[in-house]
Amino acid sequence: MSMTMDDSIKRCTAKRKTALVIEIIQGKTTVSEASRSFDLTPSEIEGWVEDAKRGMENSLRANPLDIREQYEKQLRDLQEAYGEAMLELRARKKASGPAGCAGRELIRRIQQGLLAEGVAVSIAKLCTWFGIPRRTVYYKPVKAAPKVDPRFAEPIKKMIEEEPSFGYRTVAWLLGFNKNTVQRIFQIKGWQVRKRAVGMRPRIQAVPSVAAAPNQRWSTDLARIWTGKDGWASLALVTDCHTRELLGWHLSQSGKATTAPRSSMR
């Protein structure tokens, strides 16, 4: 390292600091080399370089500031930074409220809480503190509310009032509508048929149905059939479990519990 300073000067005088900073700015030496050569910390030397840069910037101004004004400006900057840090701390305490708030609700809630205490903070600054994009706060949904065409809604409503047990598939098939359209109208209007409760229920123990000969075991089944102008009807069938022969049937509009016994009489 080339040194132009007087080596007889042992303490860090202003002249010695100036010579060292000039060599660092000119690239003749580095901060790490200077710290090893003069037994100084790198942070101390970097502070001298920053002070020198600020002094040069001030001296090149049209109206240079004196030392007092420079210190006062630094003091004001520190006070502003401290005040902003304390304000951010208060905002973060406000944010530690109910969990699960989305970004928009969080920023709005914090801003309203600070306003209630007499402190006005911009949304841009709150978004910067909490790392939330401003577009998240300013976004307004433009999607319009869903509309229902009366040409579909009126016949659907009329049918489900007459037959409350019909689902959207049955209604769509009878009216000749698209089932997705009917399902969407059911969802918007709240016309869905109430579903059965989900859970465990007591069941009858299943026993294998085995018949070694005819007339040992019969089975019944029930199906709903569309009969046209008469509407839906219930068809009850009785079959032999051994021969699978149809033993009887009964067609009823009611579909009551007595429909199955009547099918065995025919």
CSV table of C-alpha atoms in Angstrom, one decimal:
chain,number,residue,atom,x,y,z
A,1,MET,CA,0.0,0.0,0.0
A,2,SER,CA,1.4,3.4,-1.0
A,3,MET,CA,1.3,5.9,1.8
A,4,THR,CA,1.9,9.6,1.4
A,5,MET,CA,1.2,10.4,5.0
A,6,ASP,CA,3.9,11.2,7.5
A,7,ASP,CA,4.6,8.0,9.4
A,8,SER,CA,5.8,10.0,12.4
A,9,ILE,CA,2.2,11.0,13.1
A,10,LYS,CA,0.9,8.2,15.3
A,11,ARG,CA,-2.5,9.3,16.1
A,12,CYS,CA,-5.5,9.6,13.8
A,13,THR,CA,-5.4,13.3,13.0
A,14,ALA,CA,-7.7,15.0,10.5
A,15,LYS,CA,-4.8,15.2,8.0
A,16,ARG,CA,-4.1,11.5,8.3
A,17,LYS,CA,-7.8,10.6,8.0
A,18,THR,CA,-8.0,12.8,4.9
A,19,ALA,CA,-5.0,11.2,3.2
A,20,LEU,CA,-6.3,7.7,4.0
A,21,VAL,CA,-9.8,8.5,2.6
A,22,ILE,CA,-8.3,10.0,-0.6
A,23,GLU,CA,-6.3,6.9,-1.2
A,24,ILE,CA,-9.4,4.7,-0.7
A,25,ILE,CA,-11.5,6.8,-3.1
A,26,GLN,CA,-8.7,6.8,-5.7
A,27,GLY,CA,-8.5,3.0,-5.5
A,28,LYS,CA,-4.9,2.9,-4.2
A,29,THR,CA,-5.9,0.9,-1.2
A,30,THR,CA,-9.0,-0.8,0.2
A,31,VAL,CA,-10.8,-0.6,3.5
A,32,SER,CA,-9.7,-4.0,4.6
A,33,GLU,CA,-6.0,-3.3,3.8
A,34,ALA,CA,-6.2,0.0,5.7
A,35,SER,CA,-7.8,-1.6,8.7
A,36,ARG,CA,-5.0,-4.2,8.9
A,37,SER,CA,-2.2,-1.7,8.4
A,38,PHE,CA,-3.4,0.9,10.9
A,39,ASP,CA,-5.1,-1.5,13.4
A,40,LEU,CA,-8.5,0.1,12.8
A,41,THR,CA,-12.0,-1.5,12.4
A,42,PRO,CA,-13.5,-1.5,8.9
A,43,SER,CA,-16.6,0.2,10.2
A,44,GLU,CA,-14.6,3.1,11.5
A,45,ILE,CA,-12.8,3.7,8.2
A,46,GLU,CA,-16.1,3.3,6.3
A,47,GLY,CA,-17.6,6.0,8.5
A,48,TRP,CA,-14.7,8.4,7.6
A,49,VAL,CA,-15.4,7.7,3.9
A,50,GLU,CA,-19.1,8.4,4.3
A,51,ASP,CA,-18.4,11.7,6.2
A,52,ALA,CA,-15.9,12.7,3.5
A,53,LYS,CA,-18.5,12.1,0.8
A,54,ARG,CA,-21.1,14.1,2.6
A,55,GLY,CA,-18.7,16.9,3.1
A,56,MET,CA,-17.7,17.0,-0.6
A,57,GLU,CA,-21.4,17.0,-1.5
A,58,ASN,CA,-22.2,19.9,0.8
A,59,SER,CA,-19.2,21.9,-0.4
A,60,LEU,CA,-20.3,21.6,-4.0
A,61,ARG,CA,-23.8,22.9,-3.3
A,62,ALA,CA,-24.8,26.4,-4.4
A,63,ASN,CA,-25.6,27.3,-0.8
A,64,PRO,CA,-23.5,25.0,1.4
A,65,LEU,CA,-24.7,24.1,4.9
A,66,ASP,CA,-22.6,24.8,7.9
A,67,ILE,CA,-21.7,22.1,10.4
A,68,ARG,CA,-24.6,23.0,12.7
A,69,GLU,CA,-27.1,22.8,10.0
A,70,GLN,CA,-25.8,19.4,8.9
A,71,TYR,CA,-26.1,18.0,12.4
A,72,GLU,CA,-29.6,19.4,12.7
A,73,LYS,CA,-30.6,17.8,9.4
A,74,GLN,CA,-29.2,14.5,10.6
A,75,LEU,CA,-31.1,14.9,13.8
A,76,ARG,CA,-34.3,15.6,12.0
A,77,ASP,CA,-33.8,12.5,9.8
A,78,LEU,CA,-33.2,10.3,12.9
A,79,GLN,CA,-36.3,11.7,14.6
A,80,GLU,CA,-38.4,11.0,11.6
A,81,ALA,CA,-37.0,7.5,11.3
A,82,TYR,CA,-37.6,6.9,15.0
A,83,GLY,CA,-41.2,8.2,14.8
A,84,GLU,CA,-42.0,6.1,11.8
A,85,ALA,CA,-40.5,3.0,13.6
A,86,MET,CA,-42.7,3.6,16.6
A,87,LEU,CA,-45.7,4.1,14.4
A,88,GLU,CA,-45.0,0.9,12.6
A,89,LEU,CA,-44.7,-0.8,16.0
A,90,ARG,CA,-48.1,0.5,17.0
A,91,ALA,CA,-49.6,-0.7,13.7
A,92,ARG,CA,-48.2,-4.2,14.2
A,93,LYS,CA,-49.7,-4.3,17.6
A,94,LYS,CA,-53.0,-3.5,16.0
A,95,ALA,CA,-52.5,-6.3,13.5
A,96,SER,CA,-52.1,-8.8,16.4
A,97,GLY,CA,-55.8,-9.0,16.9
A,98,PRO,CA,-58.3,-11.6,15.5
A,99,ALA,CA,-56.5,-14.1,13.3
A,100,GLY,CA,-57.6,-15.0,9.8
A,101,CYS,CA,-58.1,-11.5,8.4
A,102,ALA,CA,-57.4,-11.1,4.7
A,103,GLY,CA,-55.0,-8.4,3.4
A,104,ARG,CA,-57.6,-5.9,2.6
A,105,GLU,CA,-59.5,-6.3,5.9
A,106,LEU,CA,-56.2,-6.2,7.8
A,107,ILE,CA,-55.1,-2.9,6.4
A,108,ARG,CA,-58.5,-1.3,6.7
A,109,ARG,CA,-58.8,-2.4,10.3
A,110,ILE,CA,-55.4,-1.1,11.3
A,111,GLN,CA,-56.0,2.2,9.5
A,112,GLN,CA,-59.3,2.7,11.3
A,113,GLY,CA,-57.7,1.7,14.7
A,114,LEU,CA,-55.0,4.3,14.2
A,115,LEU,CA,-57.4,7.0,13.1
A,116,ALA,CA,-59.4,6.3,16.3
A,117,GLU,CA,-56.3,7.2,18.3
A,118,GLY,CA,-55.7,10.4,16.2
A,119,VAL,CA,-53.0,9.0,14.0
A,120,ALA,CA,-53.4,9.2,10.2
A,121,VAL,CA,-51.3,6.7,8.2
A,122,SER,CA,-51.6,6.3,4.5
A,123,ILE,CA,-52.6,3.0,3.0
A,124,ALA,CA,-49.4,2.9,0.9
A,125,LYS,CA,-47.2,3.1,4.0
A,126,LEU,CA,-49.2,0.4,5.8
A,127,CYS,CA,-48.9,-1.9,2.7
A,128,THR,CA,-45.2,-1.3,2.7
A,129,TRP,CA,-44.9,-2.2,6.4
A,130,PHE,CA,-46.9,-5.4,6.1
A,131,GLY,CA,-45.7,-6.5,2.7
A,132,ILE,CA,-49.2,-6.4,1.1
A,133,PRO,CA,-49.6,-5.1,-2.5
A,134,ARG,CA,-51.7,-1.9,-2.7
A,135,ARG,CA,-53.8,-3.4,-5.5
A,136,THR,CA,-55.1,-5.9,-3.0
A,137,VAL,CA,-56.5,-3.1,-0.9
A,138,TYR,CA,-57.8,-0.9,-3.8
A,139,TYR,CA,-59.3,-3.8,-5.8
A,140,LYS,CA,-63.0,-3.7,-6.3
A,141,PRO,CA,-64.8,-6.7,-7.7
A,142,VAL,CA,-66.5,-6.0,-11.0
A,143,LYS,CA,-68.4,-9.2,-11.3
A,144,ALA,CA,-72.1,-8.6,-11.5
A,145,ALA,CA,-74.7,-10.4,-9.4
A,146,PRO,CA,-76.1,-13.6,-11.0
A,147,LYS,CA,-79.3,-13.1,-13.0
A,148,VAL,CA,-82.0,-15.7,-13.5
A,149,ASP,CA,-84.0,-15.8,-16.7
A,150,PRO,CA,-87.7,-15.8,-15.9
A,151,ARG,CA,-88.3,-18.1,-18.9
A,152,PHE,CA,-86.6,-20.9,-16.9
A,153,ALA,CA,-87.3,-19.9,-13.3
A,154,GLU,CA,-91.1,-19.7,-13.6
A,155,PRO,CA,-91.8,-23.2,-15.0
A,156,ILE,CA,-89.2,-24.7,-12.6
A,157,LYS,CA,-90.8,-23.0,-9.6
A,158,LYS,CA,-94.3,-24.2,-10.7
A,159,MET,CA,-93.1,-27.8,-11.0
A,160,ILE,CA,-91.3,-27.9,-7.7
A,161,GLU,CA,-94.3,-26.4,-5.9
A,162,GLU,CA,-96.4,-29.2,-7.3
A,163,GLU,CA,-93.8,-31.9,-6.6
A,164,PRO,CA,-91.4,-30.7,-3.8
A,165,SER,CA,-89.5,-34.0,-3.9
A,166,PHE,CA,-88.2,-33.5,-7.4
A,167,GLY,CA,-84.5,-32.8,-7.9
A,168,TYR,CA,-82.9,-30.7,-10.6
A,169,ARG,CA,-82.2,-33.8,-12.8
A,170,THR,CA,-85.9,-34.8,-12.8
A,171,VAL,CA,-87.1,-31.2,-13.4
A,172,ALA,CA,-84.6,-30.7,-16.2
A,173,TRP,CA,-85.7,-33.9,-17.9
A,174,LEU,CA,-89.4,-33.2,-17.6
A,175,LEU,CA,-89.1,-29.6,-18.8
A,176,GLY,CA,-86.5,-30.3,-21.5
A,177,PHE,CA,-84.0,-27.9,-20.0
A,178,ASN,CA,-80.3,-28.3,-19.6
A,179,LYS,CA,-79.6,-29.9,-16.3
A,180,ASN,CA,-76.7,-27.5,-15.6
A,181,THR,CA,-78.9,-24.5,-16.1
A,182,VAL,CA,-81.6,-26.0,-13.8
A,183,GLN,CA,-79.0,-26.8,-11.2
A,184,ARG,CA,-77.6,-23.3,-11.3
A,185,ILE,CA,-81.1,-21.8,-10.8
A,186,PHE,CA,-81.7,-24.2,-7.9
A,187,GLN,CA,-78.5,-22.9,-6.3
A,188,ILE,CA,-79.2,-19.2,-6.8
A,189,LYS,CA,-82.8,-19.4,-5.6
A,190,GLY,CA,-82.1,-21.9,-2.8
A,191,TRP,CA,-84.5,-24.5,-4.1
A,192,GLN,CA,-82.4,-27.5,-3.5
A,193,VAL,CA,-84.0,-30.5,-1.9
A,194,ARG,CA,-82.9,-31.0,1.7
A,195,LYS,CA,-80.3,-33.7,1.9
A,196,ARG,CA,-80.3,-36.5,4.4
A,197,ALA,CA,-78.1,-36.1,7.4
A,198,VAL,CA,-74.7,-37.7,7.1
A,199,GLY,CA,-73.7,-40.1,9.8
A,200,MET,CA,-73.9,-43.7,11.0
A,201,ARG,CA,-77.4,-45.2,11.3
A,202,PRO,CA,-78.4,-48.6,12.7
A,203,ARG,CA,-78.7,-51.1,9.9
A,204,ILE,CA,-80.3,-54.6,9.6
A,205,GLN,CA,-77.7,-57.3,9.6
A,206,ALA,CA,-77.2,-58.5,6.0
A,207,VAL,CA,-78.0,-62.2,5.5
A,208,PRO,CA,-77.1,-64.0,2.2
A,209,SER,CA,-80.3,-64.7,0.2
A,210,VAL,CA,-80.0,-68.3,-0.8
A,211,ALA,CA,-82.9,-70.4,-2.1
A,212,ALA,CA,-82.3,-74.1,-2.9
A,213,ALA,CA,-85.8,-74.6,-4.5
A,214,PRO,CA,-88.6,-72.5,-5.8
A,215,ASN,CA,-91.0,-70.8,-3.4
A,216,GLN,CA,-88.5,-70.8,-0.6
A,217,ARG,CA,-87.7,-67.1,-0.7
A,218,TRP,CA,-89.3,-64.2,-2.5
A,219,SER,CA,-87.9,-60.7,-3.1
A,220,THR,CA,-89.5,-57.4,-3.8
A,221,ASP,CA,-88.4,-54.3,-5.6
A,222,LEU,CA,-89.9,-50.8,-6.1
A,223,ALA,CA,-89.3,-48.5,-9.1
A,224,ARG,CA,-90.7,-45.2,-10.2
A,225,ILE,CA,-92.0,-44.9,-13.7
A,226,TRP,CA,-93.2,-41.9,-15.7
A,227,THR,CA,-96.7,-42.6,-17.1
A,228,GLY,CA,-97.3,-39.4,-19.1
A,229,LYS,CA,-100.3,-37.4,-18.2
A,230,ASP,CA,-100.9,-39.4,-15.0
A,231,GLY,CA,-97.5,-38.4,-13.7
A,232,TRP,CA,-95.1,-40.6,-11.7
A,233,ALA,CA,-96.2,-44.1,-10.5
A,234,SER,CA,-94.7,-46.7,-8.3
A,235,LEU,CA,-94.2,-50.2,-9.7
A,236,ALA,CA,-93.8,-53.0,-7.2
A,237,LEU,CA,-92.4,-56.4,-8.3
A,238,VAL,CA,-92.2,-59.8,-6.6
A,239,THR,CA,-89.7,-62.4,-7.9
A,240,ASP,CA,-88.7,-65.9,-6.9
A,241,CYS,CA,-85.1,-65.9,-5.6
A,242,HIS,CA,-84.4,-69.3,-7.0
A,243,THR,CA,-86.0,-69.2,-10.5
A,244,ARG,CA,-85.9,-65.4,-10.8
A,245,GLU,CA,-89.5,-65.7,-12.1
A,246,LEU,CA,-91.9,-62.7,-11.8
A,247,LEU,CA,-94.6,-63.8,-9.5
A,248,GLY,CA,-96.6,-60.5,-9.3
A,249,TRP,CA,-96.6,-56.8,-9.8
A,250,HIS,CA,-98.7,-53.8,-8.7
A,251,LEU,CA,-98.7,-50.2,-10.2
A,252,SER,CA,-99.7,-47.5,-7.8
A,253,GLN,CA,-99.7,-43.7,-7.9
A,254,SER,CA,-99.2,-43.4,-4.1
A,255,GLY,CA,-96.2,-45.6,-3.6
A,256,LYS,CA,-97.3,-46.4,0.0
A,257,ALA,CA,-96.1,-49.3,2.2
A,258,THR,CA,-99.1,-51.4,1.1
A,259,THR,CA,-98.0,-51.4,-2.5
A,260,ALA,CA,-95.6,-54.3,-2.1
A,261,PRO,CA,-98.0,-56.7,-0.4
A,262,ARG,CA,-100.6,-56.0,-3.1
A,263,SER,CA,-98.1,-57.0,-5.8
A,264,SER,CA,-98.0,-60.6,-4.3
A,265,MET,CA,-101.7,-60.9,-4.8
A,266,ARG,CA,-101.7,-60.5,-8.5
